[in-house]
Every structure is written in structure tokens, then in C-alpha cells.
Short mmCIF file of C-alpha atoms and ligand atoms in Angstrom, two decimals:
data_model
loop_
_atom_site.label_atom_id
_atom_site.label_comp_id
_atom_site.label_asym_id
_atom_site.label_seq_id
_atom_site.Cartn_x
_atom_site.Cartn_y
_atom_site.Cartn_z
CA MET A 1251 14.83 -26.99 -18.14
CA THR A 1252 12.74 -24.89 -15.66
CA ASP A 1253 14.81 -22.80 -12.92
CA THR A 1254 12.72 -23.97 -9.97
CA LYS A 1255 12.61 -21.27 -7.22
CA ARG A 1256 15.19 -18.94 -8.75
CA LEU A 1257 14.26 -15.88 -5.82
CA LEU A 1258 14.62 -18.34 -3.47
CA ALA A 1259 18.26 -19.48 -4.66
CA VAL A 1260 19.37 -15.78 -5.57
CA LEU A 1261 17.76 -14.69 -1.75
CA LYS A 1262 20.44 -17.78 -0.16
CA GLY A 1263 23.36 -16.52 -2.15
CA GLU A 1264 23.36 -17.69 -5.77
CA ARG A 1265 23.85 -15.66 -8.76
CA ARG A 1266 21.31 -15.42 -11.89
CA GLU A 1267 22.10 -13.53 -15.49
CA ARG A 1268 18.34 -12.54 -15.29
CA PRO A 1269 17.49 -11.33 -11.81
CA PRO A 1270 14.05 -12.94 -9.97
CA ILE A 1271 11.60 -10.71 -9.64
CA TRP A 1272 8.29 -9.68 -7.65
CA LEU A 1273 7.10 -6.19 -6.47
CA MET A 1274 6.34 -4.94 -3.02
CA ARG A 1275 2.53 -4.63 -2.49
CA GLN A 1276 1.78 -6.57 -5.97
CA ALA A 1277 -1.45 -7.82 -4.90
CA GLY A 1278 -3.49 -4.99 -4.10
CA ARG A 1279 -5.68 -1.96 -5.59
CA TYR A 1280 -3.78 -1.71 -8.86
CA LEU A 1281 -5.23 -4.73 -10.24
CA PRO A 1282 -8.83 -4.37 -10.73
CA GLU A 1283 -9.22 -8.54 -9.63
CA TYR A 1284 -8.12 -6.87 -6.37
CA ARG A 1285 -10.89 -3.85 -6.45
CA GLU A 1286 -13.25 -6.44 -6.87
CA LEU A 1287 -12.70 -9.24 -4.65
CA ARG A 1288 -12.34 -6.09 -2.00
CA ALA A 1289 -15.67 -4.55 -2.96
CA GLN A 1290 -17.38 -8.14 -3.02
CA LYS A 1291 -15.76 -8.80 0.86
CA GLY A 1292 -16.93 -5.59 2.15
CA GLY A 1293 -13.24 -4.22 3.19
CA PHE A 1294 -9.79 -4.39 3.99
CA LEU A 1295 -9.96 -6.63 7.31
CA ALA A 1296 -12.90 -9.31 6.13
CA LEU A 1297 -10.69 -9.65 3.36
CA ALA A 1298 -7.24 -10.32 4.75
CA THR A 1299 -8.74 -12.44 7.80
CA ASP A 1300 -11.14 -14.80 4.83
CA PRO A 1301 -7.98 -17.76 4.15
CA VAL A 1302 -9.29 -18.40 0.91
CA ALA A 1303 -10.10 -15.14 -0.47
CA ALA A 1304 -6.65 -13.87 1.47
CA ALA A 1305 -5.24 -16.97 -0.69
CA GLU A 1306 -6.87 -15.87 -4.29
CA VAL A 1307 -5.47 -11.95 -3.38
CA THR A 1308 -1.77 -13.42 -2.88
CA LEU A 1309 -2.05 -15.81 -6.53
CA GLN A 1310 -3.84 -12.46 -8.67
CA PRO A 1311 -0.47 -10.96 -9.33
CA ILE A 1312 1.43 -14.47 -9.99
CA ASN A 1313 -1.60 -15.36 -12.23
CA ARG A 1314 -1.67 -12.02 -14.02
CA PHE A 1315 1.96 -11.28 -14.24
CA GLY A 1316 3.84 -14.46 -13.40
CA PHE A 1317 6.48 -13.07 -10.80
CA ASP A 1318 8.91 -15.39 -9.53
CA GLY A 1319 7.54 -14.42 -5.84
CA ALA A 1320 4.45 -14.69 -4.13
CA ILE A 1321 4.03 -12.83 -1.16
CA LEU A 1322 1.74 -13.43 1.67
CA PHE A 1323 -1.65 -10.66 1.40
CA SER A 1324 -2.09 -9.74 5.22
CA ASP A 1325 -0.69 -6.70 6.86
CA ILE A 1326 2.33 -5.38 9.11
CA LEU A 1327 -0.84 -4.57 11.43
CA MET A 1328 -2.16 -7.86 12.34
CA VAL A 1329 0.71 -7.88 14.95
CA PRO A 1330 -0.54 -4.86 17.23
CA TRP A 1331 -4.44 -6.86 16.55
CA ALA A 1332 -3.16 -9.19 18.03
CA LEU A 1333 -1.16 -7.77 20.82
CA GLY A 1334 -4.74 -6.66 21.76
CA GLN A 1335 -5.95 -3.06 19.92
CA ASP A 1336 -8.73 -2.83 17.58
CA LEU A 1337 -7.32 -2.09 14.08
CA SER A 1338 -9.66 -0.56 11.28
CA PHE A 1339 -8.89 0.43 7.61
CA GLY A 1340 -11.71 3.30 6.96
CA ALA A 1341 -12.16 3.94 3.15
CA GLY A 1342 -9.78 6.68 1.92
CA GLU A 1343 -7.83 7.01 5.04
CA GLY A 1344 -5.06 5.03 6.56
CA PRO A 1345 -5.13 2.06 9.32
CA ARG A 1346 -6.34 2.98 12.73
CA LEU A 1347 -5.27 1.14 16.08
CA GLU A 1348 -7.47 1.47 19.18
CA PRO A 1349 -6.23 2.46 21.96
CA ALA A 1350 -3.16 4.10 21.34
CA LEU A 1351 -0.06 3.53 23.51
CA VAL A 1352 0.03 7.30 23.98
CA ASP A 1353 -3.27 6.93 26.02
CA THR A 1354 -2.62 3.14 27.82
CA THR A 1355 -0.51 0.93 28.55
CA LEU A 1356 0.99 -2.24 26.71
CA ALA A 1357 0.15 -4.14 30.13
CA SER A 1358 -3.71 -3.10 29.74
CA LEU A 1359 -4.21 -4.90 26.03
CA GLU A 1360 -5.18 -8.50 26.07
CA ARG A 1361 -3.77 -10.03 23.88
CA VAL A 1362 -5.81 -12.39 21.26
CA THR A 1363 -3.08 -14.64 19.12
CA ALA A 1364 -5.86 -16.65 17.71
CA ARG A 1365 -6.41 -13.44 15.55
CA LEU A 1366 -3.28 -14.65 13.71
CA GLU A 1367 -4.42 -17.76 12.92
CA PRO A 1368 -6.85 -17.33 9.73
CA VAL A 1369 -3.30 -15.75 8.47
CA TYR A 1370 -1.62 -19.39 8.84
CA ALA A 1371 -4.30 -20.96 6.99
CA THR A 1372 -3.65 -18.64 4.03
CA VAL A 1373 -0.15 -19.69 4.10
CA ARG A 1374 -1.43 -23.03 3.90
CA GLY A 1375 -4.12 -22.58 0.89
CA VAL A 1376 -1.34 -20.61 -0.96
CA ALA A 1377 1.25 -23.41 -0.06
CA ALA A 1378 -1.22 -25.92 -1.77
CA ALA A 1379 -1.79 -24.42 -4.80
CA LEU A 1380 1.61 -22.22 -5.41
CA SER A 1381 3.41 -24.02 -9.06
CA PRO A 1382 6.69 -25.59 -8.08
CA GLU A 1383 8.71 -22.44 -9.88
CA THR A 1384 7.29 -19.49 -7.62
CA THR A 1385 8.84 -18.76 -4.12
CA PHE A 1386 6.46 -17.70 -1.31
CA LEU A 1387 7.47 -15.11 0.68
CA GLY A 1388 6.03 -14.11 4.52
CA PHE A 1389 6.40 -10.97 6.42
CA ALA A 1390 6.30 -8.93 9.11
CA GLY A 1391 6.54 -5.51 10.07
CA SER A 1392 10.11 -4.75 12.09
CA PRO A 1393 9.18 -3.69 15.84
CA TRP A 1394 10.16 0.04 15.54
CA THR A 1395 7.63 0.77 12.46
CA VAL A 1396 4.61 -1.48 14.33
CA ALA A 1397 5.31 0.62 17.58
CA THR A 1398 5.11 3.85 15.08
CA TYR A 1399 1.56 2.81 14.65
CA MET A 1400 0.63 1.15 18.31
CA VAL A 1401 1.87 4.40 19.54
CA ALA A 1402 0.17 6.87 17.67
CA GLY A 1403 -2.46 4.60 16.60
CA HIS A 1404 -2.17 6.07 13.11
CA GLY A 1405 0.33 6.51 10.71
CA SER A 1406 1.88 9.77 10.43
CA ARG A 1407 4.47 11.78 8.36
CA ASP A 1408 7.60 12.14 10.78
CA GLN A 1409 6.91 9.40 13.27
CA GLY A 1410 7.37 12.48 15.84
CA GLU A 1411 5.24 11.39 18.92
CA THR A 1412 6.27 7.58 18.61
CA ARG A 1413 10.32 9.16 18.97
CA ARG A 1414 8.88 11.59 21.62
CA PHE A 1415 7.90 8.68 23.26
CA ALA A 1416 11.02 6.42 22.97
CA TYR A 1417 12.88 9.10 24.56
CA ASN A 1418 10.65 10.46 27.32
CA ASP A 1419 10.30 7.04 28.82
CA ARG A 1420 12.42 4.31 27.10
CA GLN A 1421 11.73 1.73 29.47
CA ALA A 1422 7.94 1.98 29.01
CA PHE A 1423 8.93 2.20 25.03
CA ALA A 1424 11.44 -1.08 25.10
CA ALA A 1425 8.69 -3.07 26.51
CA ILE A 1426 6.52 -2.08 23.33
CA ILE A 1427 9.75 -3.45 21.52
CA ASP A 1428 10.26 -6.32 23.14
CA ALA A 1429 6.52 -7.45 22.88
CA ILE A 1430 6.53 -6.78 19.18
CA THR A 1431 9.54 -8.91 18.57
CA GLU A 1432 9.00 -11.49 20.71
CA LEU A 1433 4.98 -12.16 18.93
CA THR A 1434 6.95 -11.30 15.20
CA VAL A 1435 9.42 -14.27 16.00
CA GLU A 1436 5.89 -16.52 16.89
CA TYR A 1437 4.50 -15.37 13.79
CA LEU A 1438 6.86 -15.47 11.13
CA ALA A 1439 7.60 -18.94 12.41
CA LYS A 1440 4.55 -20.02 12.47
CA GLN A 1441 4.16 -18.75 8.76
CA ILE A 1442 7.57 -20.46 7.75
CA GLU A 1443 5.93 -24.12 9.78
CA ASN A 1444 2.84 -23.67 7.53
CA GLY A 1445 4.99 -22.75 4.37
CA VAL A 1446 6.70 -19.93 3.35
CA GLU A 1447 10.00 -20.12 1.80
CA ALA A 1448 11.59 -17.09 2.96
CA VAL A 1449 10.14 -13.67 5.25
CA GLN A 1450 10.71 -10.20 4.56
CA LEU A 1451 10.81 -7.51 8.07
CA PHE A 1452 9.25 -4.14 6.83
CA ASP A 1453 10.90 -1.62 8.70
CA SER A 1454 9.74 0.89 6.35
CA TRP A 1455 10.12 3.85 8.79
CA ALA A 1456 13.76 3.11 9.72
CA GLY A 1457 14.76 6.31 8.00
CA SER A 1458 13.26 8.96 10.78
CA LEU A 1459 16.05 8.06 13.60
CA SER A 1460 19.08 9.52 14.81
CA PRO A 1461 22.35 7.15 14.27
CA ALA A 1462 21.89 5.97 18.17
CA GLN A 1463 18.47 5.67 17.98
CA PHE A 1464 18.59 3.77 14.67
CA GLU A 1465 20.84 1.17 16.78
CA ARG A 1466 18.95 0.80 19.30
CA TRP A 1467 15.48 0.44 17.47
CA VAL A 1468 16.47 -0.68 14.26
CA ILE A 1469 19.42 -2.57 14.38
CA ALA A 1470 18.94 -4.74 18.07
CA PRO A 1471 15.57 -5.56 17.34
CA ASN A 1472 15.88 -7.19 13.64
CA ALA A 1473 19.23 -8.34 14.85
CA ALA A 1474 16.82 -10.58 17.55
CA ILE A 1475 14.35 -11.30 15.28
CA VAL A 1476 16.60 -13.11 12.98
CA ALA A 1477 18.83 -14.90 15.75
CA LYS A 1478 15.59 -16.15 17.80
CA LEU A 1479 13.77 -17.22 14.15
CA LYS A 1480 17.05 -18.70 12.78
CA ALA A 1481 17.26 -20.92 15.94
CA ARG A 1482 13.94 -21.99 15.84
CA CYS A 1483 13.91 -22.48 12.23
CA PRO A 1484 17.32 -23.15 10.84
CA GLN A 1485 16.41 -22.84 7.48
CA ALA A 1486 14.47 -19.46 7.65
CA VAL A 1487 15.58 -16.80 4.99
CA ILE A 1488 15.64 -13.48 6.00
CA ILE A 1489 15.22 -10.27 3.75
CA GLY A 1490 15.51 -6.99 6.09
CA PHE A 1491 13.98 -4.34 4.35
CA PRO A 1492 15.53 -0.73 6.39
CA LYS A 1493 13.80 1.78 3.87
CA GLY A 1494 15.55 5.32 4.32
CA ALA A 1495 18.19 3.79 6.41
CA GLY A 1496 20.81 5.66 3.86
CA GLY A 1497 24.15 5.74 5.14
CA LYS A 1498 22.90 3.17 7.89
CA LEU A 1499 22.78 0.42 5.58
CA PRO A 1500 25.97 -1.42 5.60
CA ALA A 1501 26.18 -1.04 9.74
CA TYR A 1502 22.32 -2.77 9.23
CA ALA A 1503 23.49 -5.14 6.88
CA ARG A 1504 26.37 -6.48 8.93
CA GLU A 1505 24.49 -6.49 12.26
CA THR A 1506 21.17 -8.02 11.83
CA GLY A 1507 22.46 -11.06 10.16
CA VAL A 1508 19.80 -10.78 7.71
CA ASP A 1509 20.53 -13.19 4.47
CA ALA A 1510 19.21 -10.47 2.12
CA LEU A 1511 19.16 -6.48 2.24
CA GLY A 1512 16.67 -4.55 0.37
CA LEU A 1513 16.81 -1.09 -0.70
CA ASP A 1514 14.49 1.36 -1.08
CA GLU A 1515 14.61 3.57 -4.07
CA THR A 1516 16.57 6.64 -2.69
CA VAL A 1517 19.50 4.59 -2.60
CA ASP A 1518 22.32 5.23 -5.32
CA PRO A 1519 22.51 1.41 -6.66
CA GLU A 1520 26.08 1.81 -7.71
CA TRP A 1521 26.98 2.75 -4.06
CA ALA A 1522 25.03 0.31 -2.50
CA ASN A 1523 26.85 -2.35 -4.65
CA THR A 1524 30.34 -0.70 -3.30
CA VAL A 1525 29.45 -1.00 0.35
CA VAL A 1526 27.58 -4.02 0.77
CA PRO A 1527 29.21 -7.18 2.52
CA GLU A 1528 30.56 -8.91 -1.15
CA GLY A 1529 27.98 -11.89 -2.26
CA MET A 1530 25.56 -10.60 -0.14
CA PRO A 1531 22.15 -11.03 -2.19
CA VAL A 1532 20.16 -6.88 -2.77
CA GLN A 1533 16.57 -6.53 -3.52
CA GLY A 1534 15.13 -3.38 -5.31
CA ASN A 1535 15.23 -0.78 -6.26
CA LEU A 1536 13.48 0.93 -9.31
CA ASP A 1537 11.35 4.07 -8.07
CA PRO A 1538 7.95 3.11 -7.88
CA LEU A 1539 7.36 6.61 -9.62
CA ALA A 1540 9.69 5.56 -12.58
CA LEU A 1541 6.53 2.81 -13.11
CA ILE A 1542 3.93 5.26 -13.23
CA ALA A 1543 5.94 7.30 -15.54
CA GLY A 1544 6.89 4.21 -18.26
CA GLY A 1545 8.56 4.45 -22.00
CA GLU A 1546 11.92 5.68 -21.88
CA ALA A 1547 12.11 7.04 -18.31
CA LEU A 1548 10.92 3.45 -17.03
CA ASP A 1549 13.35 1.67 -19.58
CA GLY A 1550 16.70 3.77 -18.22
CA ALA A 1551 15.80 3.57 -14.44
CA ILE A 1552 15.18 -0.31 -14.84
CA ASP A 1553 18.76 -0.81 -16.90
CA ARG A 1554 20.29 1.05 -14.14
CA VAL A 1555 19.62 -0.84 -11.49
CA LEU A 1556 20.53 -4.29 -13.57
CA ALA A 1557 23.52 -2.44 -14.30
CA ALA A 1558 24.61 -1.50 -10.62
CA PHE A 1559 23.87 -5.42 -9.41
CA ARG A 1560 25.07 -7.25 -12.61
CA ASP A 1561 27.90 -9.09 -10.16
CA ARG A 1562 26.12 -9.94 -7.34
CA PRO A 1563 22.83 -11.62 -6.37
CA HIS A 1564 20.07 -9.66 -7.45
CA VAL A 1565 16.26 -9.93 -6.64
CA PHE A 1566 14.79 -6.80 -8.96
CA ASN A 1567 12.27 -5.31 -7.04
CA LEU A 1568 10.68 -1.42 -6.63
CA GLY A 1569 12.53 0.67 -3.79
CA HIS A 1570 8.86 0.70 -2.08
CA GLY A 1571 5.26 -0.41 -2.84
CA ILE A 1572 3.82 -0.45 -6.07
CA ASP A 1573 1.48 2.71 -6.00
CA GLN A 1574 -2.33 1.97 -6.59
CA HIS A 1575 -2.27 4.31 -9.61
CA THR A 1576 -0.02 2.05 -11.58
CA PRO A 1577 -0.67 1.31 -15.05
CA ILE A 1578 -0.87 -2.76 -15.95
CA ALA A 1579 0.97 -2.20 -19.18
CA HIS A 1580 3.81 -0.85 -17.46
CA VAL A 1581 4.54 -3.66 -14.93
CA GLU A 1582 3.97 -6.12 -18.22
CA ARG A 1583 7.05 -3.62 -19.76
CA LEU A 1584 9.23 -4.15 -16.64
CA LEU A 1585 8.66 -7.59 -16.47
CA ALA A 1586 9.60 -7.91 -20.14
CA ARG A 1587 12.50 -5.45 -19.76
CA VAL A 1588 14.03 -7.62 -16.48
CA ARG A 1589 13.60 -11.07 -18.20
CA GLY A 1590 14.99 -9.47 -21.13
CA ALA A 1591 12.23 -10.44 -23.84
O1 CP3 B 2270 2.74 -6.90 -0.69
C1 CP3 B 2270 1.78 -7.04 -0.57
O2 CP3 B 2270 1.34 -7.53 -1.89
C2 CP3 B 2270 1.44 -7.91 0.56
C3 CP3 B 2270 0.48 -7.81 1.06
C4 CP3 B 2270 0.67 -6.17 2.14
C5 CP3 B 2270 0.13 -5.51 2.60
N1 CP3 B 2270 0.39 -4.24 3.32
C6 CP3 B 2270 -1.61 -5.06 2.13
C7 CP3 B 2270 -2.09 -3.79 2.43
C8 CP3 B 2270 2.02 -5.81 2.66
C9 CP3 B 2270 3.31 -6.41 2.65
C10 CP3 B 2270 1.88 -4.47 3.15
C11 CP3 B 2270 2.89 -3.60 4.19
C12 CP3 B 2270 2.79 -2.96 5.22
N2 CP3 B 2270 1.26 -2.28 5.76
C13 CP3 B 2270 3.39 -1.99 5.66
C14 CP3 B 2270 5.15 -1.85 5.19
C15 CP3 B 2270 5.14 -1.15 3.42
C16 CP3 B 2270 5.05 -0.47 3.00
O3 CP3 B 2270 4.25 -0.04 2.40
O4 CP3 B 2270 5.40 0.74 3.93
C17 CP3 B 2270 3.03 -0.67 6.20
C18 CP3 B 2270 3.76 0.44 6.44
C19 CP3 B 2270 1.29 -1.49 6.44
C20 CP3 B 2270 0.31 -0.22 7.02
C21 CP3 B 2270 -0.47 -0.23 5.66
N3 CP3 B 2270 -1.32 -1.29 5.49
C22 CP3 B 2270 -0.74 1.38 5.80
C23 CP3 B 2270 -0.09 2.50 5.71
C24 CP3 B 2270 -2.24 0.77 4.64
C25 CP3 B 2270 -3.14 2.01 3.96
C26 CP3 B 2270 -2.11 2.74 3.06
C27 CP3 B 2270 -2.06 1.87 1.88
O5 CP3 B 2270 -0.62 1.90 1.69
O6 CP3 B 2270 -2.83 1.17 1.18
C28 CP3 B 2270 -2.50 -0.32 4.74
C29 CP3 B 2270 -3.64 -0.99 4.12
C30 CP3 B 2270 -3.18 -1.93 3.02
N4 CP3 B 2270 -2.27 -2.87 3.24
C31 CP3 B 2270 -3.68 -2.15 1.50
C32 CP3 B 2270 -3.41 -3.24 1.22
C33 CP3 B 2270 -3.53 -4.32 0.11
C34 CP3 B 2270 -4.97 -1.31 0.81
C35 CP3 B 2270 -6.17 -1.68 1.65
C36 CP3 B 2270 -6.81 -1.29 0.93
O7 CP3 B 2270 -7.42 -2.65 0.12
O8 CP3 B 2270 -7.73 -0.36 1.11
#
């Protein structure tokens, strides 16, 4: 008997003897078939806005490995693009948003929400093609993380420019967070209405904030998104991933209303298991570098994660996105071990 949608079942609170598995950034540069299609299309944005190609990229890791979840191929920076910033992904450098909000006001940007339409077309294409065992995941960036790119115009190691902006002009920063929050609800609702079955909120830079700032810019906006999204789509299943939250994880889990909690690789799984609310599904948290290392180091790291979450609903994943230098054979070894093959 096939266990259909085992990932979705676990996200809704059921436990499985063998956890379902998918990997953050599973569609991407470590796959030769991805690199080939990206070269053909001429770049990341051309790929992400071509619904046929983006659907193909979404399905590449499913076809190759048979993961339990397919994550929509897109990017968290589609929302700033739709809010009116220019978006580019130069070869060998990080993404750029122009004009940066340190140089201009939010009000001067002209919204182009039609820029999100190709994403919804991709969602429909994937939903029509996906086999019934596989759960389809959508996603968006959380407001704080998206704001760090919008304000600085690029990524940074410590998000210093945006943290300063939030202190120096709290009102203007709150308006940026509110604008992202509002469009993100709309964006995720449309992903769900077009066929995704659960969504993940990526707060990749949640770890850079002091406790009071974390309450204000991580917990509050994520809680607002969860409440508004569930009001519009009562069936919404939401994974929150506050990377780097550390000791603030229990507060995030209790106060945001997310259905499942993503853990990064710095979190001790044994500790997490004791502080996360009983029965709440967790996702994670193998170190992406253990996956690159392979061999016995990888096996030991996998077993520690499996053992820690043996008694609760658990989705196996990395603690952060898969690195582009990860050998395919190590991904195969990971899948075999998690599945007990
Ligand atoms: O998980 C998936 O396979 C689905 C697609 C996905 C992408 N980006 C595609 C992508 C997802 C879920 C993201 C999320 C994302 N994007 C985050 C949050 C998660 C995280 O890793 O922290 C962030 C911070 C971004 C912003 C972003 N996009 C950066 C910093 C970069 C450049 C550096 C990098 O990691 O590649 C991107 C580009 C990007 N987004 C690529 C892919 C496959 C690489 C583009 C290329 O092909 O050159």
C-alpha cells in the first residue's frame, strides 16, 4: 500500500516510522540537469519566470531522487520585484535589488504585481504533473529577511544596514515590513489556490536580531502572515523556518501559530525535542556540510537527527540549503539511510 502525501500527513501532526524527506534548495546548482537548463535560458530570472521551465526544475529533484516533497522553483526576492524594485542575479555574485530602500522611499516604488503571475502558472503546471505520493510545497521569505535585501539592495553578512535602519527610522521600517507582509499573504494564498499543499516561511536572517527586535520583526510579522493566511485559506499548512533563532525558538513556536517548525543545523536536536511544544512537527536539521563530507561522518549525523525526533512528527531535511558542491552520490546515500534501505 502506498502512503500518499506522507510529508503532508506529518506536517499535520501524524508520525511516521521513517520520516518523509525533502531538502531545502533541492532544485538548483548541484544538479547537472539544472545547470544545463539555466544555461539554455540565460539566467536565473529567465528560468524562474518561464512557467514550463520552472515547473521542469521543480520536478528535477523528484524525478532523480523521489523526494517526498517538491518545492516550487522560485525565489524569496520575487516579492520585492513585485513591490517595484529591479531584480538581477549576476553570475558569481548575489542578487541585487534597485533602488535600495536606504536610497529611496517605499512610496516611490511602483508595484507590478503581474510579475508574480508566472509563479502561479508554474504552480498550476507542477500540480498537474506531480504524482499523488508527493507533497507540493510553496514558499515565501519572511518580512524581516526580505526587508534586509530591500533595504541594503543586496545580501550581507550581518544585516547591519537594515538593523540600523530599523532603529533609526522605526516608522518607515514598520511600513516596509507591513507592505511585505500584506503582499506575502496574497502571494501565498494564490500559491495555495493554484495547487500547493503547504508553504514554508524562510526567515534566513532571523538570527541577527536582539530579543526585543526579534519579537517585533520576526515573531509579530510571521504571526500576522499566519493569521491572515489561515483566515483566507483555512486549509493552509505552514512551516516556519527562523534560521539562527536559537534560544528564541520556543517563543517563535508558541507565538507565531505556524504548524511546523524548521530547525537549522546549529540547534541541538535533543534540546529542541525537549523545548518545542509536544506533538508539534519539526523539520531538519542535518548539517549541509556533513552531506558534503559523506561517509561515516554523514551516517552518524543522520542517525543523531533521526534518534532525537523518533517520538514526534518529523520531516527530515537539512538545517539550511543544499550547497552547490554537494556530490549526488551523497544525496543518494542520505535518502537510503533515512528510508532504511
Ligand atoms: O528550494 C528550492 O530548491 C526552491 C527554490 C529556492 C531558491 N531560492 C532558488 C534559487 C528557494 C526556496 C530560495 C530561497 C531563498 N532565496 C532564500 C531563503 C533560503 C536560504 O537559503 O536562506 C534566500 C535568502 C534567497 C535569496 C537568494 N537567491 C540568494 C542569496 C541567492 C544567491 C546565492 C545562492 O544561494 O545561490 C539566490 C539565487 C538562487 N535562488 C539560486 C537558486 C537556485 C541560484 C541562482 C543560480 O542559478 O545562479
